[in-house]
Amino acid sequence: MKKIGYLGPSGTFTEAATRKYSGREPVELVCCRSFPQIVSDVKSGLLDEGVVPLENSTEGAVSQILDLMAQEEGVMFRGEIVLSVRHNLLVRPGTEISEIKKVLSHPQALAQCRGYLSRELPGVEIEETTSTARAASIVAGSAGPWAAIGTYLAAGNYSLKLAVADIQDSSQNATRFIVLGKSDAGPGNNCRTSIIVEARDRPGALYGILREFALRDISLTRIESRPVKKRLGQYMFFIDMDGHRTDRKVGEALEAVARNAYYLRILGSYPADRSLAPPEEPSPAQGITLEEARAEIDMVDSQIVELIGMRTRLVEKIAGVKSPGRIRDEAREEEVLRRVRSLAVAKGVDPEMIESVYRIMITEYVKMQKRRVQSRMSGC
């Protein structure tokens, strides 16, 4: 029987997400004491899968999970669950709201109820716990007028009274959970892919990475930065995108990123949970307008010019090491033309047109290199 780990004790939102994920499948749910234990046990094989929270619609990413995934290789994303999160104020029977002196919960839950706490319980002591269920357990065993922020399940598990329901600041509050495994999921029609990437330390490096996805019309659904923790100002980026890593466009983009980034790691591809996603905006009845098409062409033109500029600067560097008698390398030119023709065919572009464009560029680059070499040799 499959073993799936979740953050305990019983009654956490992670348990609720795990139960939603497993559905009616016969599984053994394993209560874990911490997120690092879940990751470690999945990696070692003690667990088949583990469920951890990744981001919340109100408070953003769970940084502890991002840092764990950056540190631990051998664990991949293989599923996701989006859970509507409703926080409740739980007290021992007989405790009145006016008597509450302390509120306990997980830091994320406390942050998601910050408005309610400051408005309805100003001045009350706040204490962080390792989970919402742990907070409920502490309150149940306390003698003082304390309260916990937790789930309906925790209220039942620890014989607490639901004092106030739905105290979260946002009615649309939701948390996205990730299913961890030793491998990711196979390809499908509704997939998402997550990666970690560290850009090279040079101007435009991050733009160059993101451009690879834009050029292939790949939608990025999340970008999150975290410090590399080696020196100040050095960051890695967690990126989610629509599509499976084996899809042609996604695969091409990842290959291009791998060539240009300092570090790339694919966290995994998995079925996307869009159960709480807002409805897509309807497309215009007439499709794209002339103005919109021209605006997109202008954007592409800007990218083309920038890429030509990058290529030109590289050609200038080569001119700095060439001798007057070896400026033109016809074998290299033919190699470039063969390669771009092949790329054009693969991309569905007319290879004759691409070859014509490149022949013009090569001619201009040869002229430019001659001027650079002559200037260098004359000492000017």
Protein backbone atom coordinates (compact mmCIF):
# COMPACT_ATOMS: atom_id res chain seq x y z
CA MET A 1 0.00 0.00 0.00
CA LYS A 2 1.29 3.45 -0.92
CA LYS A 3 2.58 5.53 1.99
CA ILE A 4 1.99 9.29 1.84
CA GLY A 5 3.48 11.60 4.45
CA TYR A 6 2.00 14.87 5.69
CA LEU A 7 2.79 17.41 8.41
CA GLY A 8 1.21 16.39 11.69
CA PRO A 9 -0.29 16.08 14.11
CA SER A 10 -3.66 15.05 12.74
CA GLY A 11 -5.92 17.93 11.82
CA THR A 12 -3.59 20.09 9.69
CA PHE A 13 -4.45 21.61 6.34
CA THR A 14 -1.71 19.44 4.87
CA GLU A 15 -3.62 16.37 6.03
CA ALA A 16 -6.77 17.74 4.40
CA ALA A 17 -4.86 18.30 1.15
CA THR A 18 -3.39 14.80 1.35
CA ARG A 19 -6.84 13.28 1.78
CA LYS A 20 -8.10 15.27 -1.20
CA TYR A 21 -5.17 14.03 -3.27
CA SER A 22 -5.51 10.36 -2.32
CA GLY A 23 -9.28 10.37 -2.83
CA ARG A 24 -10.67 6.85 -2.59
CA GLU A 25 -7.35 5.18 -3.34
CA PRO A 26 -6.31 2.83 -0.51
CA VAL A 27 -3.24 4.52 1.00
CA GLU A 28 -1.51 4.76 4.34
CA LEU A 29 -1.31 8.33 5.60
CA VAL A 30 1.82 8.87 7.67
CA CYS A 31 1.94 11.74 10.16
CA CYS A 32 5.36 13.46 10.09
CA ARG A 33 6.83 15.87 12.61
CA SER A 34 8.36 18.34 10.13
CA PHE A 35 8.77 19.26 6.48
CA PRO A 36 12.44 18.19 6.43
CA GLN A 37 11.36 14.75 7.66
CA ILE A 38 8.85 14.45 4.81
CA VAL A 39 11.48 15.36 2.21
CA SER A 40 14.08 13.07 3.78
CA ASP A 41 11.71 10.10 4.06
CA VAL A 42 10.60 10.45 0.44
CA LYS A 43 14.23 10.61 -0.65
CA SER A 44 15.16 7.52 1.39
CA GLY A 45 12.12 5.53 0.27
CA LEU A 46 10.43 5.34 3.68
CA LEU A 47 7.57 7.25 2.05
CA ASP A 48 6.30 6.77 -1.49
CA GLU A 49 5.09 10.35 -1.59
CA GLY A 50 4.88 13.39 0.63
CA VAL A 51 2.62 16.45 0.60
CA VAL A 52 3.92 19.91 1.52
CA PRO A 53 2.51 23.44 1.12
CA LEU A 54 4.23 25.53 -1.53
CA GLU A 55 2.37 28.84 -1.70
CA ASN A 56 -0.64 30.68 -0.36
CA SER A 57 -2.77 33.19 -2.21
CA THR A 58 -2.51 35.67 0.68
CA GLU A 59 1.00 35.22 2.05
CA GLY A 60 2.88 33.92 -0.98
CA ALA A 61 5.51 31.20 -1.03
CA VAL A 62 6.40 28.96 1.89
CA SER A 63 10.10 29.82 1.95
CA GLN A 64 11.07 26.80 4.05
CA ILE A 65 9.85 24.46 1.30
CA LEU A 66 11.64 26.41 -1.43
CA ASP A 67 14.89 26.25 0.52
CA LEU A 68 14.46 22.53 1.18
CA MET A 69 13.91 21.81 -2.50
CA ALA A 70 16.96 23.87 -3.42
CA GLN A 71 19.10 21.86 -1.00
CA GLU A 72 17.71 18.36 -1.53
CA GLU A 73 18.19 16.60 -4.85
CA GLY A 74 16.63 13.21 -5.57
CA VAL A 75 13.10 14.47 -4.83
CA MET A 76 10.75 15.74 -7.53
CA PHE A 77 7.31 17.31 -7.89
CA ARG A 78 4.76 14.79 -9.15
CA GLY A 79 1.42 16.39 -8.30
CA GLU A 80 -0.32 19.42 -6.85
CA ILE A 81 -3.43 20.09 -4.80
CA VAL A 82 -5.10 23.48 -4.43
CA LEU A 83 -7.13 23.71 -1.24
CA SER A 84 -9.52 26.45 -0.21
CA VAL A 85 -8.29 27.46 3.25
CA ARG A 86 -10.79 28.47 5.91
CA HIS A 87 -9.39 29.41 9.30
CA ASN A 88 -11.39 29.11 12.50
CA LEU A 89 -10.89 30.36 16.04
CA LEU A 90 -10.95 27.33 18.35
CA VAL A 91 -11.27 27.41 22.15
CA ARG A 92 -11.89 24.98 24.99
CA PRO A 93 -15.58 24.62 25.88
CA GLY A 94 -16.54 27.31 28.36
CA THR A 95 -13.99 29.86 27.12
CA GLU A 96 -15.50 33.14 25.94
CA ILE A 97 -13.92 35.27 23.22
CA SER A 98 -13.65 38.21 25.62
CA GLU A 99 -11.52 36.06 27.96
CA ILE A 100 -8.88 35.04 25.38
CA LYS A 101 -5.34 36.02 26.41
CA LYS A 102 -3.28 34.13 23.83
CA VAL A 103 -3.77 32.88 20.26
CA LEU A 104 -1.61 30.07 18.90
CA SER A 105 -1.13 28.78 15.36
CA HIS A 106 1.29 28.18 12.52
CA PRO A 107 2.99 31.39 11.26
CA GLN A 108 1.20 31.16 7.89
CA ALA A 109 -2.22 30.86 9.55
CA LEU A 110 -1.48 33.77 11.87
CA ALA A 111 -0.41 35.91 8.92
CA GLN A 112 -3.52 35.00 6.93
CA CYS A 113 -5.70 36.12 9.86
CA ARG A 114 -3.69 39.22 10.75
CA GLY A 115 -6.55 41.60 10.06
CA TYR A 116 -9.05 39.71 12.20
CA LEU A 117 -6.63 39.41 15.12
CA SER A 118 -5.73 43.10 15.14
CA ARG A 119 -9.36 44.12 14.77
CA GLU A 120 -11.13 41.69 17.11
CA LEU A 121 -8.38 40.63 19.53
CA PRO A 122 -6.04 43.62 19.85
CA GLY A 123 -3.27 43.23 22.38
CA VAL A 124 -3.69 39.47 22.70
CA GLU A 125 -0.43 37.51 22.89
CA ILE A 126 0.44 35.65 19.69
CA GLU A 127 2.45 32.42 19.75
CA GLU A 128 3.72 30.50 16.74
CA THR A 129 3.56 26.70 16.58
CA THR A 130 4.82 24.09 14.12
CA SER A 131 1.32 23.46 12.74
CA THR A 132 -2.30 24.50 13.19
CA ALA A 133 -3.07 21.07 14.65
CA ARG A 134 -0.25 21.43 17.16
CA ALA A 135 -1.80 24.73 18.25
CA ALA A 136 -5.15 22.99 18.76
CA SER A 137 -3.45 20.27 20.80
CA ILE A 138 -1.75 22.82 23.06
CA VAL A 139 -4.96 24.76 23.64
CA ALA A 140 -6.86 21.56 24.43
CA GLY A 141 -4.31 20.69 27.12
CA SER A 142 -4.03 24.17 28.59
CA ALA A 143 -5.77 25.57 31.63
CA GLY A 144 -5.67 29.19 30.50
CA PRO A 145 -8.07 31.11 28.25
CA TRP A 146 -6.19 30.40 25.05
CA ALA A 147 -7.36 30.00 21.46
CA ALA A 148 -6.01 28.24 18.39
CA ILE A 149 -6.45 29.01 14.72
CA GLY A 150 -7.14 25.74 12.96
CA THR A 151 -9.39 23.47 10.94
CA TYR A 152 -12.79 21.94 11.60
CA LEU A 153 -10.98 18.61 11.69
CA ALA A 154 -8.68 19.82 14.47
CA ALA A 155 -11.66 21.07 16.48
CA GLY A 156 -13.18 17.60 16.38
CA ASN A 157 -9.91 15.81 17.03
CA TYR A 158 -9.13 17.83 20.17
CA SER A 159 -12.68 18.42 21.48
CA LEU A 160 -12.50 22.18 20.98
CA LYS A 161 -15.36 24.57 20.38
CA LEU A 162 -15.54 26.55 17.16
CA ALA A 163 -15.77 30.08 18.53
CA VAL A 164 -15.65 31.96 15.21
CA ALA A 165 -15.61 30.49 11.71
CA ASP A 166 -13.86 31.87 8.63
CA ILE A 167 -11.57 34.43 10.25
CA GLN A 168 -9.13 34.53 7.31
CA ASP A 169 -8.65 38.00 5.85
CA SER A 170 -9.42 36.90 2.29
CA SER A 171 -12.53 34.97 1.30
CA GLN A 172 -10.53 33.62 -1.66
CA ASN A 173 -7.77 32.28 0.58
CA ALA A 174 -6.24 29.14 -0.94
CA THR A 175 -3.05 27.15 -0.54
CA ARG A 176 -1.24 25.18 -3.20
CA PHE A 177 0.32 21.93 -2.02
CA ILE A 178 2.92 19.89 -3.88
CA VAL A 179 3.18 16.11 -3.97
CA LEU A 180 6.79 14.95 -3.69
CA GLY A 181 8.16 11.69 -5.05
CA LYS A 182 11.37 10.18 -6.36
CA SER A 183 10.17 10.82 -9.92
CA ASP A 184 7.75 13.23 -11.56
CA ALA A 185 4.55 12.44 -13.48
CA GLY A 186 4.24 11.39 -17.10
CA PRO A 187 3.08 13.72 -19.89
CA GLY A 188 -0.54 14.79 -20.21
CA ASN A 189 -2.79 17.55 -21.52
CA ASN A 190 -3.00 19.60 -18.32
CA CYS A 191 0.51 19.71 -16.91
CA ARG A 192 2.72 22.18 -15.14
CA THR A 193 6.52 22.15 -14.85
CA SER A 194 8.63 23.63 -12.06
CA ILE A 195 12.31 24.52 -12.25
CA ILE A 196 15.06 26.19 -10.23
CA VAL A 197 17.40 28.41 -12.21
CA GLU A 198 20.33 30.60 -11.27
CA ALA A 199 21.24 33.25 -13.82
CA ARG A 200 24.80 34.12 -14.73
CA ASP A 201 26.17 37.28 -13.15
CA ARG A 202 25.91 39.59 -16.15
CA PRO A 203 23.53 42.29 -17.42
CA GLY A 204 20.31 40.97 -18.95
CA ALA A 205 20.91 37.39 -17.77
CA LEU A 206 17.47 36.95 -16.19
CA TYR A 207 15.80 38.60 -19.15
CA GLY A 208 17.62 36.17 -21.43
CA ILE A 209 16.19 33.24 -19.47
CA LEU A 210 12.62 34.53 -19.43
CA ARG A 211 12.82 35.44 -23.12
CA GLU A 212 13.24 31.76 -24.04
CA PHE A 213 9.76 31.05 -22.71
CA ALA A 214 8.19 34.17 -24.24
CA LEU A 215 9.59 33.36 -27.68
CA ARG A 216 7.86 29.97 -27.53
CA ASP A 217 4.58 31.33 -26.13
CA ILE A 218 4.97 29.38 -22.87
CA SER A 219 2.94 30.81 -20.00
CA LEU A 220 4.87 31.27 -16.75
CA THR A 221 2.50 30.92 -13.80
CA ARG A 222 4.90 31.78 -10.97
CA ILE A 223 8.34 33.33 -10.48
CA GLU A 224 9.83 33.41 -6.99
CA SER A 225 13.32 34.46 -5.92
CA ARG A 226 15.29 33.04 -3.00
CA PRO A 227 18.83 33.88 -1.89
CA VAL A 228 21.50 31.38 -2.90
CA LYS A 229 22.93 31.89 0.61
CA LYS A 230 26.50 32.22 -0.57
CA ARG A 231 26.80 35.98 -0.78
CA LEU A 232 24.56 39.03 -0.60
CA GLY A 233 22.70 39.82 -3.81
CA GLN A 234 22.96 36.33 -5.30
CA TYR A 235 19.57 34.74 -6.04
CA MET A 236 18.02 31.65 -7.55
CA PHE A 237 14.60 31.67 -9.20
CA PHE A 238 11.77 29.18 -8.85
CA ILE A 239 9.70 29.20 -12.03
CA ASP A 240 6.46 27.38 -12.84
CA MET A 241 5.20 27.08 -16.39
CA ASP A 242 2.33 25.50 -18.27
CA GLY A 243 3.23 22.29 -20.09
CA HIS A 244 5.22 19.11 -19.51
CA ARG A 245 9.01 19.04 -19.72
CA THR A 246 8.73 16.53 -22.59
CA ASP A 247 6.53 18.85 -24.67
CA ARG A 248 8.48 20.10 -27.68
CA LYS A 249 8.25 23.82 -26.88
CA VAL A 250 8.94 23.37 -23.18
CA GLY A 251 11.84 21.03 -23.88
CA GLU A 252 13.39 23.48 -26.35
CA ALA A 253 13.05 26.34 -23.87
CA LEU A 254 14.65 24.33 -21.07
CA GLU A 255 17.54 23.32 -23.33
CA ALA A 256 18.12 26.97 -24.24
CA VAL A 257 17.97 28.03 -20.58
CA ALA A 258 20.41 25.27 -19.61
CA ARG A 259 22.92 26.61 -22.14
CA ASN A 260 22.72 30.16 -20.84
CA ALA A 261 22.08 29.79 -17.10
CA TYR A 262 24.66 29.18 -14.41
CA TYR A 263 22.48 26.42 -12.93
CA LEU A 264 19.24 24.72 -13.93
CA ARG A 265 17.36 21.99 -12.14
CA ILE A 266 14.02 20.58 -13.24
CA LEU A 267 11.92 19.97 -10.14
CA GLY A 268 9.35 18.03 -12.14
CA SER A 269 6.27 17.99 -14.34
CA TYR A 270 2.87 17.05 -12.95
CA PRO A 271 -0.89 17.39 -13.49
CA ALA A 272 -2.03 20.91 -12.64
CA ASP A 273 -4.91 21.37 -10.20
CA ARG A 274 -7.07 24.13 -11.67
CA SER A 275 -10.11 23.44 -9.50
CA LEU A 276 -10.01 26.92 -7.94
CA ALA A 277 -8.59 28.78 -10.93
CA PRO A 278 -10.57 31.82 -12.15
CA PRO A 279 -12.38 31.36 -15.47
CA GLU A 280 -10.35 32.26 -18.52
CA GLU A 281 -11.23 35.50 -20.23
CA PRO A 282 -13.08 34.90 -23.49
CA SER A 283 -11.14 35.56 -26.66
CA PRO A 284 -12.29 38.50 -28.80
CA ALA A 285 -14.90 37.44 -31.34
CA GLN A 286 -12.77 38.68 -34.25
CA GLY A 287 -9.50 37.28 -32.90
CA ILE A 288 -6.43 39.49 -32.67
CA THR A 289 -6.81 43.03 -33.97
CA LEU A 290 -4.46 44.69 -36.45
CA GLU A 291 -3.14 46.99 -33.71
CA GLU A 292 -2.51 44.05 -31.37
CA ALA A 293 -0.71 42.10 -34.10
CA ARG A 294 1.48 45.09 -34.93
CA ALA A 295 2.27 45.59 -31.24
CA GLU A 296 3.41 41.97 -30.99
CA ILE A 297 5.51 42.37 -34.14
CA ASP A 298 7.13 45.47 -32.62
CA MET A 299 7.99 43.47 -29.51
CA VAL A 300 9.50 40.66 -31.58
CA ASP A 301 11.46 43.19 -33.66
CA SER A 302 12.91 44.61 -30.46
CA GLN A 303 14.01 41.14 -29.40
CA ILE A 304 15.52 40.42 -32.83
CA VAL A 305 17.53 43.65 -32.77
CA GLU A 306 18.74 42.90 -29.25
CA LEU A 307 19.87 39.41 -30.31
CA ILE A 308 21.65 40.81 -33.36
CA GLY A 309 23.37 43.27 -31.05
CA MET A 310 24.52 40.41 -28.82
CA ARG A 311 25.82 38.50 -31.86
CA THR A 312 27.59 41.60 -33.14
CA ARG A 313 29.43 42.10 -29.86
CA LEU A 314 30.62 38.49 -29.97
CA VAL A 315 31.83 38.95 -33.55
CA GLU A 316 33.74 42.04 -32.43
CA LYS A 317 35.49 39.97 -29.77
CA ILE A 318 36.52 37.43 -32.41
CA ALA A 319 37.91 40.26 -34.56
CA GLY A 320 40.22 41.11 -31.69
CA VAL A 321 42.13 37.84 -32.09
CA LYS A 322 42.08 37.42 -35.88
CA SER A 323 45.06 38.17 -38.09
CA PRO A 324 44.73 40.19 -41.34
CA GLY A 325 45.11 37.12 -43.52
CA ARG A 326 42.49 35.02 -41.72
CA ILE A 327 39.48 37.26 -41.44
CA ARG A 328 37.18 35.16 -43.60
CA ASP A 329 36.55 31.50 -42.76
CA GLU A 330 34.40 30.11 -45.58
CA ALA A 331 34.13 26.66 -43.99
CA ARG A 332 32.74 28.23 -40.82
CA GLU A 333 30.32 30.36 -42.86
CA GLU A 334 28.94 27.29 -44.65
CA GLU A 335 28.62 25.50 -41.33
CA VAL A 336 26.58 28.40 -39.92
CA LEU A 337 24.34 28.48 -43.00
CA ARG A 338 23.69 24.74 -42.83
CA ARG A 339 22.84 24.98 -39.15
CA VAL A 340 20.42 27.90 -39.47
CA ARG A 341 18.71 26.26 -42.46
CA SER A 342 18.21 23.14 -40.37
CA LEU A 343 16.86 25.21 -37.48
CA ALA A 344 14.50 27.01 -39.85
CA VAL A 345 13.06 23.72 -41.11
CA ALA A 346 12.60 22.49 -37.53
CA LYS A 347 10.81 25.72 -36.58
CA GLY A 348 8.58 25.79 -39.66
CA VAL A 349 10.31 28.82 -41.21
CA ASP A 350 11.33 29.19 -44.87
CA PRO A 351 15.02 28.10 -44.92
CA GLU A 352 15.71 30.13 -48.10
CA MET A 353 14.62 33.32 -46.37
CA ILE A 354 16.74 32.55 -43.30
CA GLU A 355 19.79 31.78 -45.44
CA SER A 356 19.37 35.06 -47.32
CA VAL A 357 19.21 37.01 -44.06
CA TYR A 358 22.30 35.28 -42.70
CA ARG A 359 24.29 35.80 -45.90
CA ILE A 360 23.66 39.54 -45.57
CA MET A 361 24.71 39.44 -41.90
CA ILE A 362 27.87 37.47 -42.68
CA THR A 363 28.85 39.94 -45.42
CA GLU A 364 28.42 42.87 -43.05
CA TYR A 365 30.29 41.10 -40.25
CA VAL A 366 33.24 40.38 -42.57
CA LYS A 367 33.41 44.09 -43.46
CA MET A 368 33.23 45.03 -39.79
CA GLN A 369 35.98 42.58 -38.83
CA LYS A 370 38.24 43.87 -41.60
CA ARG A 371 37.85 47.40 -40.26
CA ARG A 372 38.56 46.24 -36.69
CA VAL A 373 41.65 44.25 -37.67
CA GLN A 374 43.03 47.04 -39.87
CA SER A 375 42.48 49.53 -37.07
CA ARG A 376 44.22 47.25 -34.60
CA MET A 377 47.19 46.61 -36.90
CA SER A 378 47.64 50.32 -37.63
CA GLY A 379 47.58 51.10 -33.93
CA CYS A 380 44.67 53.52 -34.25
